[in-house]
mmCIF file of C-alpha atoms and ligand atoms in Angstrom:
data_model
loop_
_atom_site.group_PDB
_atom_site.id
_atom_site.type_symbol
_atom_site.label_atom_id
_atom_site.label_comp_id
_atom_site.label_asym_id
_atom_site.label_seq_id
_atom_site.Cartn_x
_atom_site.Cartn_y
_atom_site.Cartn_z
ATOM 1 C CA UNK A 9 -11.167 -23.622 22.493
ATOM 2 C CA UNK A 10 -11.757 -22.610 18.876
ATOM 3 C CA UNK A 11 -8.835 -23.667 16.412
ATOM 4 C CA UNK A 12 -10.320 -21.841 13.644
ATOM 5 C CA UNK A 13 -7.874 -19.250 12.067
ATOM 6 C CA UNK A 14 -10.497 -16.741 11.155
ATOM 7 C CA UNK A 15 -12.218 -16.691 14.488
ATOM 8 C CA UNK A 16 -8.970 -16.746 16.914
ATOM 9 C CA UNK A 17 -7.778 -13.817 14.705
ATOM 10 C CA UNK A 18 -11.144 -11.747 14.991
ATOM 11 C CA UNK A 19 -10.848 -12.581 19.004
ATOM 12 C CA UNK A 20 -7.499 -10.903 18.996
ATOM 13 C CA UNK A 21 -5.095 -13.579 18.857
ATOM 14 C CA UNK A 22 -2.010 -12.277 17.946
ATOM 15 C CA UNK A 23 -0.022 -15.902 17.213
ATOM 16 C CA UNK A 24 -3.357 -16.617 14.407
ATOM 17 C CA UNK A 25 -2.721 -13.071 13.011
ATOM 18 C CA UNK A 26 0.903 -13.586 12.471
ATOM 19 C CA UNK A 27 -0.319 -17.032 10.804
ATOM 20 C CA UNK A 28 -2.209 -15.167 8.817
ATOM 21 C CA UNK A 29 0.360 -13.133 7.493
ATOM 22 C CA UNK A 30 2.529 -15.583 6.844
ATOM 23 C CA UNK A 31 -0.108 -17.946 4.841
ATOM 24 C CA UNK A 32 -0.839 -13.929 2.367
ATOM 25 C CA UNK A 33 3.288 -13.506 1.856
ATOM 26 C CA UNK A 34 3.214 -17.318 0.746
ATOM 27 C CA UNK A 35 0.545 -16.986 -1.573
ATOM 28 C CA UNK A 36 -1.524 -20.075 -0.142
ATOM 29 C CA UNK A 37 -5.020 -20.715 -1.070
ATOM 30 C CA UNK A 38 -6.005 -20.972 1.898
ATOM 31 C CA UNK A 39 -5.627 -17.245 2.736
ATOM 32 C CA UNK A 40 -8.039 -16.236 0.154
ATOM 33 C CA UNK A 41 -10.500 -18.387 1.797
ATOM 34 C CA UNK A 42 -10.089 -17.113 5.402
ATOM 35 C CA UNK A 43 -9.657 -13.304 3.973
ATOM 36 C CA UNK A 44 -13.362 -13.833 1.980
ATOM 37 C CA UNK A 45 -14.490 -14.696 5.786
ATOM 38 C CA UNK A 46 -12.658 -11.682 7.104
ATOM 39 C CA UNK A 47 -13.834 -9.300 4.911
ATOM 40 C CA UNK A 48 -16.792 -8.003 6.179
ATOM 41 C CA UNK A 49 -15.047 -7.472 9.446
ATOM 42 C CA UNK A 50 -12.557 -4.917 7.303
ATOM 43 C CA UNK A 51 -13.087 -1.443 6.861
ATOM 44 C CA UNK A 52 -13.120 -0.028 9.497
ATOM 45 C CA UNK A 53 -9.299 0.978 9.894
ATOM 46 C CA UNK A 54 -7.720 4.231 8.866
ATOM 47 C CA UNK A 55 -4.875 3.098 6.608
ATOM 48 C CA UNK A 56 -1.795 5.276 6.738
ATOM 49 C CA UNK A 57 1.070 5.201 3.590
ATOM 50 C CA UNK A 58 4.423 6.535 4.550
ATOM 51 C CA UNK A 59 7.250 6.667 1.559
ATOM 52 C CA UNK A 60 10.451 9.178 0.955
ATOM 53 C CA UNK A 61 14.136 8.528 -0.136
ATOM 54 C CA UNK A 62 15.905 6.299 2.253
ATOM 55 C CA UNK A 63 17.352 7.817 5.227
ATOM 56 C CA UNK A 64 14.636 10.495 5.505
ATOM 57 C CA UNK A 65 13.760 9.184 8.838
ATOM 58 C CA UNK A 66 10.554 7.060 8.224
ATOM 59 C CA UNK A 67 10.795 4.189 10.752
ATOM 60 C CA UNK A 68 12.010 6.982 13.514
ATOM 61 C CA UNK A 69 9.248 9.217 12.258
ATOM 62 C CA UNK A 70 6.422 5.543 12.260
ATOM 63 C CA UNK A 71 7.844 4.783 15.334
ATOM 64 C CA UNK A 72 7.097 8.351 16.928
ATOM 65 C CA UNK A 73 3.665 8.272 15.809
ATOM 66 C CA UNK A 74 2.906 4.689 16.143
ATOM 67 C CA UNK A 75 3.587 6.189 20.072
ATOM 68 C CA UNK A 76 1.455 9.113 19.754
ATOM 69 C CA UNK A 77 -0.974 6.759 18.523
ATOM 70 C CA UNK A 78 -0.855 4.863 21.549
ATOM 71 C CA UNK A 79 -1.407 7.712 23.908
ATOM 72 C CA UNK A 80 -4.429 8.200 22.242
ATOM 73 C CA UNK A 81 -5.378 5.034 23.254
ATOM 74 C CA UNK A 82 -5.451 3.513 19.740
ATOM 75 C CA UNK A 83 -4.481 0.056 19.005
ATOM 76 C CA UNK A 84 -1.622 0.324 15.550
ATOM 77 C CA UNK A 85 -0.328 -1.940 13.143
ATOM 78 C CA UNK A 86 3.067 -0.996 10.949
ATOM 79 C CA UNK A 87 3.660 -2.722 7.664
ATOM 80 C CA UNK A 88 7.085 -2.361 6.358
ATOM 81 C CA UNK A 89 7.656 -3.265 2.385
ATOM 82 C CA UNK A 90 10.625 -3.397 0.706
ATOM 83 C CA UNK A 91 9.911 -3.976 -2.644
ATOM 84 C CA UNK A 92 13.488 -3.768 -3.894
ATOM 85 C CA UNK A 93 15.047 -6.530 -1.871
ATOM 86 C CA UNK A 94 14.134 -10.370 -2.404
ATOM 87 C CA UNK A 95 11.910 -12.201 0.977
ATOM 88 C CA UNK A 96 14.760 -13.665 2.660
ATOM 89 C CA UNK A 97 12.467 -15.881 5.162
ATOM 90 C CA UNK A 98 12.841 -13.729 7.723
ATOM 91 C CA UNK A 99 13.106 -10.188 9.289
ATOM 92 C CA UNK A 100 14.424 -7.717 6.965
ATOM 93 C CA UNK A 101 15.459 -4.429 7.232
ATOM 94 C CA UNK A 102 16.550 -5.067 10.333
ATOM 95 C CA UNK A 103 13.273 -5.611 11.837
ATOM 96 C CA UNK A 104 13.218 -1.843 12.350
ATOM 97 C CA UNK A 105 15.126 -2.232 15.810
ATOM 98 C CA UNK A 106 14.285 1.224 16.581
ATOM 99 C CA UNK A 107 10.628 -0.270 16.938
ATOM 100 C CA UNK A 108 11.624 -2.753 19.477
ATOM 101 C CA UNK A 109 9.898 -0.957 22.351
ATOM 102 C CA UNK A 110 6.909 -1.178 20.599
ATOM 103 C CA UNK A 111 6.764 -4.822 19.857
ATOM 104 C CA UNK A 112 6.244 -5.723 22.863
ATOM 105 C CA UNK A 113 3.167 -4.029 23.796
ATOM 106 C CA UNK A 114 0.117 -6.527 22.842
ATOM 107 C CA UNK A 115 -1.708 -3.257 21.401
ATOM 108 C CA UNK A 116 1.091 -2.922 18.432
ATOM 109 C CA UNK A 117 1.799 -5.108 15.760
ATOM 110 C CA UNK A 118 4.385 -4.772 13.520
ATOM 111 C CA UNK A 119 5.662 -6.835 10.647
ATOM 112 C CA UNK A 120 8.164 -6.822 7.515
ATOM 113 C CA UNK A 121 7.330 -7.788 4.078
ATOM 114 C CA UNK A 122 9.545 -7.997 0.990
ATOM 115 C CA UNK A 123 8.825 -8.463 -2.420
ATOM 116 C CA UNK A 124 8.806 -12.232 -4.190
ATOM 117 C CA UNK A 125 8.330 -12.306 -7.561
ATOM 118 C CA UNK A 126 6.217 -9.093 -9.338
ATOM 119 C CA UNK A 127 5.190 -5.748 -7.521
ATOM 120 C CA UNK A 128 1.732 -6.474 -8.642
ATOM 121 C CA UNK A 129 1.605 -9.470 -6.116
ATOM 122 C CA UNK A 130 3.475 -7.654 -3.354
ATOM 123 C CA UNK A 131 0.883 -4.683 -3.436
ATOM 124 C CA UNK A 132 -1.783 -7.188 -3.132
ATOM 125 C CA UNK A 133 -0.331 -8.956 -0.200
ATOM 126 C CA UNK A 134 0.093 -5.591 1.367
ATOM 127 C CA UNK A 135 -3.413 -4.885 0.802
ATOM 128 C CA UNK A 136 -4.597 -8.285 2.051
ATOM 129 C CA UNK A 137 -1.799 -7.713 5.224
ATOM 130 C CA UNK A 138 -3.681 -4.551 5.890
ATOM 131 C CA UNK A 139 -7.137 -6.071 5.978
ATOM 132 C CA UNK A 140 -6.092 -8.547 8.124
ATOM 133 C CA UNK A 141 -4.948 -6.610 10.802
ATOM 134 C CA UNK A 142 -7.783 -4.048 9.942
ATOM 135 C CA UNK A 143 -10.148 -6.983 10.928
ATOM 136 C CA UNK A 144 -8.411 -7.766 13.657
ATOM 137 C CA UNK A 145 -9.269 -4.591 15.162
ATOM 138 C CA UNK A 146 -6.055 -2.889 14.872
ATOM 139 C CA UNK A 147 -7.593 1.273 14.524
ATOM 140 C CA UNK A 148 -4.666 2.672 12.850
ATOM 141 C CA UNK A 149 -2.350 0.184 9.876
ATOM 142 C CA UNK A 150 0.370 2.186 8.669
ATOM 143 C CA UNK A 151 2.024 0.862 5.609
ATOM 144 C CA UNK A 152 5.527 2.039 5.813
ATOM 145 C CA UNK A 153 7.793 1.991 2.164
ATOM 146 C CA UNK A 154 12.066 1.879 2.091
ATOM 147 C CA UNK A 155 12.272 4.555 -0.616
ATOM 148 C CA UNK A 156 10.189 6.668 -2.497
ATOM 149 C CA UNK A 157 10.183 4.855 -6.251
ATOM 150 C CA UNK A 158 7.431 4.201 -8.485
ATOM 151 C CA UNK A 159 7.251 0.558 -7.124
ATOM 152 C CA UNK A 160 7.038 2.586 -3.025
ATOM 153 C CA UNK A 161 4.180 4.497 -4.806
ATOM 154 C CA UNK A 162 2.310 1.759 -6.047
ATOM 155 C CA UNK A 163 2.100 0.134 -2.864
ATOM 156 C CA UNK A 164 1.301 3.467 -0.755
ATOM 157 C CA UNK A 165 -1.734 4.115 -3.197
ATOM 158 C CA UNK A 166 -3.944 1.803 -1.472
ATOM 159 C CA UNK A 167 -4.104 3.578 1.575
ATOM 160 C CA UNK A 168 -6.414 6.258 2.741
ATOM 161 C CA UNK A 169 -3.797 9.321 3.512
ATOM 162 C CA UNK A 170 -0.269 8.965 1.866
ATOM 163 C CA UNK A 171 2.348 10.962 4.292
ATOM 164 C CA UNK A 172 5.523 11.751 2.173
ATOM 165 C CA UNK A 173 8.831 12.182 4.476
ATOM 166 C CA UNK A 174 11.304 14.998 2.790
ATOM 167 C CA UNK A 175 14.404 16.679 4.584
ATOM 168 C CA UNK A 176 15.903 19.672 4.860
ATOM 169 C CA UNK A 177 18.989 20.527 1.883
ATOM 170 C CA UNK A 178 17.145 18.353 -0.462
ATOM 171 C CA UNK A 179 16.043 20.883 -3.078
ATOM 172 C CA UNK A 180 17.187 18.659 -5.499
ATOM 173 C CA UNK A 181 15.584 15.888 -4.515
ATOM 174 C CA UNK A 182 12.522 17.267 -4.037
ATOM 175 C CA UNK A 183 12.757 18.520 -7.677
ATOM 176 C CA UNK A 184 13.224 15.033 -8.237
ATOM 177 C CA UNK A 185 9.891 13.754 -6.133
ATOM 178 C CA UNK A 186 8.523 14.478 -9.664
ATOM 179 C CA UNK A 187 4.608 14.809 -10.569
ATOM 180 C CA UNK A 188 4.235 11.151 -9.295
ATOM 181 C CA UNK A 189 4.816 12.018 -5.538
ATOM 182 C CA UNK A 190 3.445 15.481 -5.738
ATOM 183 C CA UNK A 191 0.162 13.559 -6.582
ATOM 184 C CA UNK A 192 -0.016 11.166 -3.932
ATOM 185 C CA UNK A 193 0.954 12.942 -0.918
ATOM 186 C CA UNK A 194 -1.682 14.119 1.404
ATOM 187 C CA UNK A 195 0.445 15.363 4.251
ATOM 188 C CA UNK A 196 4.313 16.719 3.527
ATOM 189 C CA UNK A 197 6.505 15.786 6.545
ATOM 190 C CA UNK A 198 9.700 17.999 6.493
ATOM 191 C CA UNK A 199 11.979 15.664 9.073
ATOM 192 C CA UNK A 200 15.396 16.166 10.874
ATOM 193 C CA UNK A 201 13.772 19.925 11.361
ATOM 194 C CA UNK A 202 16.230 20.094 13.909
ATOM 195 C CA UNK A 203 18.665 20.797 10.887
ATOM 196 C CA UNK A 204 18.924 24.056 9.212
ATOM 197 C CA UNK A 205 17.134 24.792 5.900
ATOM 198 C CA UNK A 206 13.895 23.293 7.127
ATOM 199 C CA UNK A 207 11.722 26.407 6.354
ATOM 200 C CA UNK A 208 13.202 26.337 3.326
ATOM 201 C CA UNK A 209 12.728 23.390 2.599
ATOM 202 C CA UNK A 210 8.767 23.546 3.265
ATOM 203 C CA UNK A 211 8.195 26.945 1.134
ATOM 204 C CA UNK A 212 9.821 24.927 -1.672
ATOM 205 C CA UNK A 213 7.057 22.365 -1.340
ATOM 206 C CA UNK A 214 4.684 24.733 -0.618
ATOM 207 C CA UNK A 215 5.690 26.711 -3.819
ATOM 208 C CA UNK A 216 5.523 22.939 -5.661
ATOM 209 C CA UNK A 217 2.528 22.327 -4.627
ATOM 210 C CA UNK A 218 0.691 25.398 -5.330
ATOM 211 C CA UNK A 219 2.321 24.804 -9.191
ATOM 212 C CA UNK A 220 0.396 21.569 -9.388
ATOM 213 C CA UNK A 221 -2.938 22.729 -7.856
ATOM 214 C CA UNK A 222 -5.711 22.926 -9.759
ATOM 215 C CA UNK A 223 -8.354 24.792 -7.198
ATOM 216 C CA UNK A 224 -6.854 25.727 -4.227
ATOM 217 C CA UNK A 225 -9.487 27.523 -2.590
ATOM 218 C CA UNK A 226 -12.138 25.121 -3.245
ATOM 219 C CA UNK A 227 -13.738 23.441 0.079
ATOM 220 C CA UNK A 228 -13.732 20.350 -1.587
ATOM 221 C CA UNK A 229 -9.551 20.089 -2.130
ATOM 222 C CA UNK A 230 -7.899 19.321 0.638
ATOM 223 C CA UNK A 231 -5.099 21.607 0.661
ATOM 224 C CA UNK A 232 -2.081 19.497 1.708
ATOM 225 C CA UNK A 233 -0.095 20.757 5.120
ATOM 226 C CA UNK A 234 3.499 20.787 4.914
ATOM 227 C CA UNK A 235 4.601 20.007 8.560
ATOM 228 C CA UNK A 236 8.105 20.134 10.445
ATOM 229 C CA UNK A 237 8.972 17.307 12.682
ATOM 230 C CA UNK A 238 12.274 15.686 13.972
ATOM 231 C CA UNK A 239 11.451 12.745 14.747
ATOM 232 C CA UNK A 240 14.221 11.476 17.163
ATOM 233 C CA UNK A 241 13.636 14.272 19.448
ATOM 234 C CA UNK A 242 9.589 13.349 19.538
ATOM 235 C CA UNK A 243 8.883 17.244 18.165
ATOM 236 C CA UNK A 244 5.905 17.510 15.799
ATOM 237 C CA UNK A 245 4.615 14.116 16.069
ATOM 238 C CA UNK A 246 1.474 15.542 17.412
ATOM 239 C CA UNK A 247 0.433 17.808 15.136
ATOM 240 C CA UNK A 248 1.487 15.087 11.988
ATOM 241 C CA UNK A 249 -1.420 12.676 14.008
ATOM 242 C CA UNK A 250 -3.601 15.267 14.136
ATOM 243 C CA UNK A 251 -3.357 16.195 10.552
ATOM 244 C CA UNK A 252 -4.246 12.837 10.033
ATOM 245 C CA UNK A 253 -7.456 12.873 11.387
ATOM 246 C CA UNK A 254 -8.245 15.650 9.972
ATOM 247 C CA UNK A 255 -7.179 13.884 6.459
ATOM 248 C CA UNK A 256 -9.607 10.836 7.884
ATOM 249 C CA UNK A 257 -12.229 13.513 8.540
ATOM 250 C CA UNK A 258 -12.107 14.869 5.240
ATOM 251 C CA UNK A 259 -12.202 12.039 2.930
ATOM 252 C CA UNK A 260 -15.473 11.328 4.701
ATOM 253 C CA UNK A 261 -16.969 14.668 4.710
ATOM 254 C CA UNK A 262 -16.255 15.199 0.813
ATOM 255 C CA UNK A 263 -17.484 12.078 -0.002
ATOM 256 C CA UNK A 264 -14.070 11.278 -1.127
ATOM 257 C CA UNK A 265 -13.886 8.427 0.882
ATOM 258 C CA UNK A 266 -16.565 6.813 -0.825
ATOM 259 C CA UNK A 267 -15.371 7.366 -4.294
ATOM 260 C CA UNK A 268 -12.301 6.498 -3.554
ATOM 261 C CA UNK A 269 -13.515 3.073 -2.237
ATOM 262 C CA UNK A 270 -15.168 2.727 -5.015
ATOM 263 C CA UNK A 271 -12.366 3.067 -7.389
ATOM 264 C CA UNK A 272 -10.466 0.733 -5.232
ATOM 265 C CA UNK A 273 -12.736 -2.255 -4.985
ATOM 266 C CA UNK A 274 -12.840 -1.945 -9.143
ATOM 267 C CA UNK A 275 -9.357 -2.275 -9.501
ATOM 268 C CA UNK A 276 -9.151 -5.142 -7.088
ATOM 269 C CA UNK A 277 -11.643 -7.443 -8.923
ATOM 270 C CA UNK A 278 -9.871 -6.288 -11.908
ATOM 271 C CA UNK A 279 -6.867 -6.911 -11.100
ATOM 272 C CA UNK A 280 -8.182 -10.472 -9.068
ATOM 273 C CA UNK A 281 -10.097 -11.330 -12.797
ATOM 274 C CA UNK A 282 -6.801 -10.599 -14.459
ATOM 275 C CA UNK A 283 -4.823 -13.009 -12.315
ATOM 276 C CA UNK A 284 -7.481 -16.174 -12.997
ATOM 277 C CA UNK A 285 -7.139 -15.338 -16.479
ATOM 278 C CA UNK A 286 -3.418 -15.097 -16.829
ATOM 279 C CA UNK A 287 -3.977 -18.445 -14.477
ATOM 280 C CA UNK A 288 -5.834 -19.722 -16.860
ATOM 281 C CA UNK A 289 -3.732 -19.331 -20.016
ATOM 282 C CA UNK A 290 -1.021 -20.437 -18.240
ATOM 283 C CA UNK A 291 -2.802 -23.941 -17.625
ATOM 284 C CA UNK A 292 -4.781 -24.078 -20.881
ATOM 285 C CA UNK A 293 -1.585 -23.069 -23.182
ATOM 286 C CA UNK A 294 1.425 -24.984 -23.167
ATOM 287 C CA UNK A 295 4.363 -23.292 -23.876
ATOM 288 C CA UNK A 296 5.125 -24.646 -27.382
ATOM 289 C CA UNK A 297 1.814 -23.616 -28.925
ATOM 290 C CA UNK A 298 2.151 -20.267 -27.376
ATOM 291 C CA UNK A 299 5.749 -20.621 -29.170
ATOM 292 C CA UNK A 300 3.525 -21.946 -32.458
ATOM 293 C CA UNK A 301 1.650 -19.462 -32.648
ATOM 294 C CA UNK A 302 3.617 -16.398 -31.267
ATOM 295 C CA UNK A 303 5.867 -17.662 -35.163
ATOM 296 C CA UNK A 304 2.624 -17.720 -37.182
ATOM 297 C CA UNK A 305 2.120 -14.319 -36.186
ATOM 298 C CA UNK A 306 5.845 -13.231 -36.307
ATOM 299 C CA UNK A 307 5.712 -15.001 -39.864
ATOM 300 C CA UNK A 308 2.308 -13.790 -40.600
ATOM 301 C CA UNK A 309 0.380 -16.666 -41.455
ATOM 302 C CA UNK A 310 -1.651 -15.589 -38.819
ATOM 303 C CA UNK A 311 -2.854 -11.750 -37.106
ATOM 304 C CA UNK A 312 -2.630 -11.249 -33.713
ATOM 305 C CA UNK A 313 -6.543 -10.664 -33.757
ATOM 306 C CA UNK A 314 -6.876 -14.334 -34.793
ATOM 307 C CA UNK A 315 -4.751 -15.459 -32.382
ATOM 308 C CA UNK A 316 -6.196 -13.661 -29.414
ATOM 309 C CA UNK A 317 -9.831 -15.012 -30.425
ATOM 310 C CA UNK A 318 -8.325 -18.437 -30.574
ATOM 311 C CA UNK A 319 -6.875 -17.933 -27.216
ATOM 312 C CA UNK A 320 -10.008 -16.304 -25.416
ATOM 313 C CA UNK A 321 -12.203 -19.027 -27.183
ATOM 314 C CA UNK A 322 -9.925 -21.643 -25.437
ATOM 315 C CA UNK A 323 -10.424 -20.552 -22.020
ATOM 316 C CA UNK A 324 -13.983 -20.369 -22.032
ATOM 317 C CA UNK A 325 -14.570 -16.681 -23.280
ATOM 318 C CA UNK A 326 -16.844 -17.675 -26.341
ATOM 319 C CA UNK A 327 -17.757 -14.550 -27.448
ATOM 320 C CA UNK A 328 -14.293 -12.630 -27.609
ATOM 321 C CA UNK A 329 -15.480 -9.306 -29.875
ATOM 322 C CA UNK A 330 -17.985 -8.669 -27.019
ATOM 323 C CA UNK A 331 -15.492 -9.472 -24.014
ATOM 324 C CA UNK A 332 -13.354 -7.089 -25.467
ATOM 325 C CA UNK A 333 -10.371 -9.261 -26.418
HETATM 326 P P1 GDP B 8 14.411 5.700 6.800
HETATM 327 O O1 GDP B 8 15.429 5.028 5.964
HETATM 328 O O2 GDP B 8 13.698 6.766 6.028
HETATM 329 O O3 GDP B 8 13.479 4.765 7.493
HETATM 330 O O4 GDP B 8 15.212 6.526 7.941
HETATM 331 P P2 GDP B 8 15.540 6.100 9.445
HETATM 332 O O5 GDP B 8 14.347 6.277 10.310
HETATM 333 O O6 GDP B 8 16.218 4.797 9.438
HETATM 334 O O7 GDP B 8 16.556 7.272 9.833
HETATM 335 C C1 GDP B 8 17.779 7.473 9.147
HETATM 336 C C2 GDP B 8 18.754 8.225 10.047
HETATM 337 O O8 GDP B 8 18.283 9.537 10.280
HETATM 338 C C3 GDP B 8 18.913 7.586 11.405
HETATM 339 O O9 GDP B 8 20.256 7.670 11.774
HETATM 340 C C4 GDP B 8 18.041 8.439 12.302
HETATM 341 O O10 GDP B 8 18.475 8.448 13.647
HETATM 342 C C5 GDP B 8 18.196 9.798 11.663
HETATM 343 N N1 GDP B 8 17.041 10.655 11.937
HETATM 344 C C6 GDP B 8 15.730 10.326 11.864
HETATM 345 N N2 GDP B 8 14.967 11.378 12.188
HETATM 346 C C7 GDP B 8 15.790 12.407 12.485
HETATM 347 C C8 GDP B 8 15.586 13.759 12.905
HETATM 348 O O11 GDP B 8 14.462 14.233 13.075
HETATM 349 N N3 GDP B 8 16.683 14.517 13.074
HETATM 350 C C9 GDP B 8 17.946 14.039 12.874
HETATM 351 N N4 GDP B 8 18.964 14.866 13.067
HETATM 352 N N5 GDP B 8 18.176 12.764 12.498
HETATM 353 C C10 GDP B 8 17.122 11.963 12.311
#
C-alpha cells in the first residue's frame, strides 16, 4: 500500500485529496511540491465559474447541475470561495447543506474555501484546488463565488466558461453588473424564472449585451445565451449543461482555448516570480532600512530610481536597467 500523497490522490483516494486541499489553503511547501508532480496529470477538466449577488440562487442552481452532471455520468467537483469572510477552520457558508445529498456520492466532491490574508493568494489556492481535483480525475470542477464583486470576479477568471446567475426584478442590479461582469460571463442564467419579470429580465441582458458587442455575427464570437432556469424546481438545468458544452466545444474549435491557456500559464509564472521576489525582499530587507531608505527618498537625498537599483542589486538582479526595475 502506497502512502505517497500524489499517487493515492491520482488512484482516486478521496481522504489524500481532501489532504491535499487542506496542505494548498495552508500554504505549505509541501503542496507546491506534490502539485509540480500533479501537473501533468491536469488539464484535462472543464472548469466551470459561477458568481451573482447573493441570494440569486447559485448553490441551488450548482447543486442542480452538479446532478445533471451526474446523469451524464460525469464525475464533479464544487469549489465554494468566499473571499469576503475570514477561514474560520472549518465549513463555512454552511457547508452548502442544500448539497448534502451530493456529498455522499464517492463521484462528487465538494469543498469550502475562504479567504486568509490577500485575494491574490486565495485565487491561487483556488486555482491549485482546481488542479487538484482536475488531476484527480474529477471531469467537471465548478468554482462557485458568494457574490458577484470584483474580488468574485477575480477568482471566476481562471476558469474556462464563467456562468453569471441574475434574477428576475433586478433591473437595477443588472445595471449595476457593470462592464466588469458583462465581460466575463459566457452563459447568463436568469434564476427563480418561476417569478414574474423573467423575460424581462433576459431582453434587458440581451439588450446589454448587444451594447457591449463588438462583432456579433462573427463565427468566431461566441454569442452569449441568456437562459431561464429555476433552480429549486430542477427546470432548465439541462439546457444550462448543455450550453456548457457547447461553451467547452467552442473554446476548442476557435482556438480560444489555446490562447487562452496561454495567457493563463503567463500570468501564473508571473504572478509565481512576483511572489519569490516580494519573498525575497522581505528576507533580504529588514524593516528599518526599508524605513532608511523609504526617508532618504521622502527627504530626497536619494530618488526612488536609486533606491530600486539598490534594492534589485541586493537580491541578486545585477543588471536592474535591463530587468526592467
Ligand atoms: P446564493 O446565495 O446565490 O447561493 O443563493 P441560494 O442558492 O442560497 O438561494 C437563495 C434563496 O433563493 C434560497 O431560499 C433558495 O431556495 C431560493 N431559490 C433558489 N433558486 C430559486 C428558484 O429558482 N426559484 C425560487 N422561487 N427561489 C429560488
Amino acid at each position: 500500500v502506497s502512502t505517497d500523497i500524489v499517487e493515492r490522490l491520482l488512484s482516486g483516494d478521496r481522504r489524500a485529496l481532501a489532504r491535499m486541499v487542506t496542505l494548498i489553503e495552508n500554504e505549505s511547501p509541501a503542496a507546491r511540491e506534490y502539485l509540480a508532480r500533479l501537473y501533468p496529470q491536469s488539464g484535462r477538466a472543464q472548469i466551470i465559474g459561477v458568481t451573482g449577488s447573493p441570494g440569486a440562487g447559485k448553490s441551488t442552481l450548482v447543486t442542480q447541475v452538479a446532478r445533471e452532471l451526474r446523469r451524464r455520468d460525469l464525475r464533479v467537483g464544487v469549489v465554494a470561495v468566499d473571499p469576503s469572510s475570514p477561514f474560520t477552520g472549518g465549513a463555512i457558508l454552511g457547508d452548502r447543506i442544500r448539497m448534502q445529498e451530493l456529498a455522499g456520492d464517492p463521484n462528487v466532491f465538494i469543498r469550502s474555501m475562504a479567504s486568509r490574508g490577500s485575494l491574490g493568494g486565495l485565487a491561487a489556492a483556488t486555482r491549485d484546488v482546481a488542479r487538484a481535483l482536475d488531476a484527480a480525475g474529477f471531469q467537471v470542477v465548478i468554482i462557485e463565488t458568494v457574490g458577484a464583486g470584483q474580488a468574485e470576479v477575480e477568482i471566476v477568471r481562471a476558469a474556462h466558461s464563467v456562468l453569471v446567475v441574475t434574477v428576475p426584478g433586478m433591473g437595477d442590479d443588472i445595471q449595476a453588473l457593470k462592464a466588469g461582469i458583462l465581460e466575463i460571463a459566457d452563459i447568463f442564467v436568469v434564476n427563480k424564472a418561476d417569478r414574474p419579470g423573467a423575460d424581462q429580465a433576459a431582453a434587458e441582458l440581451r439588450m446589454l449585451l448587444s451594447l457591449a458587442a463588438k462583432q456579433p455575427k462573427s463565427p468566431d464570437v461566441w454569442r452569449v445565451p441568456i437562459l431561464k432556469t429555476s433552480a429549486t424546481q430542477g427546470e432548465g438545468i439541462a439546457e444550462v449543461v448543455d450550453a456548457l458544452f457547447r461553451h467547452r466545444a467552442f473554446l476548442s474549435e476557435s482556438g480560444q482555448l489555446a490562447r487562452r491557456n496561454q495567457r493563463q500559464v503567463y500570468s501564473e509564472v508571473l504572478a509565481l516570480l512576483q511572489h519569490a521576489l516580494a519573498q525575497r525582499l522581505k528576507q533580504t530587507v529588514p524593516d528599518e532600512e526599508w524605513q532608511h531608505l523609504i526617508d532618504a527618498v521622502v527627504e530626497r537625498r536619494e530618488n526612488p530610481y536609486q533606491v530600486a537599483d539598490l534594492l534589485a542589486r541586493r537580491v541578486g538582479l545585477s543588471d536592474p536597467n535591463q530587468a526592467g526595475v
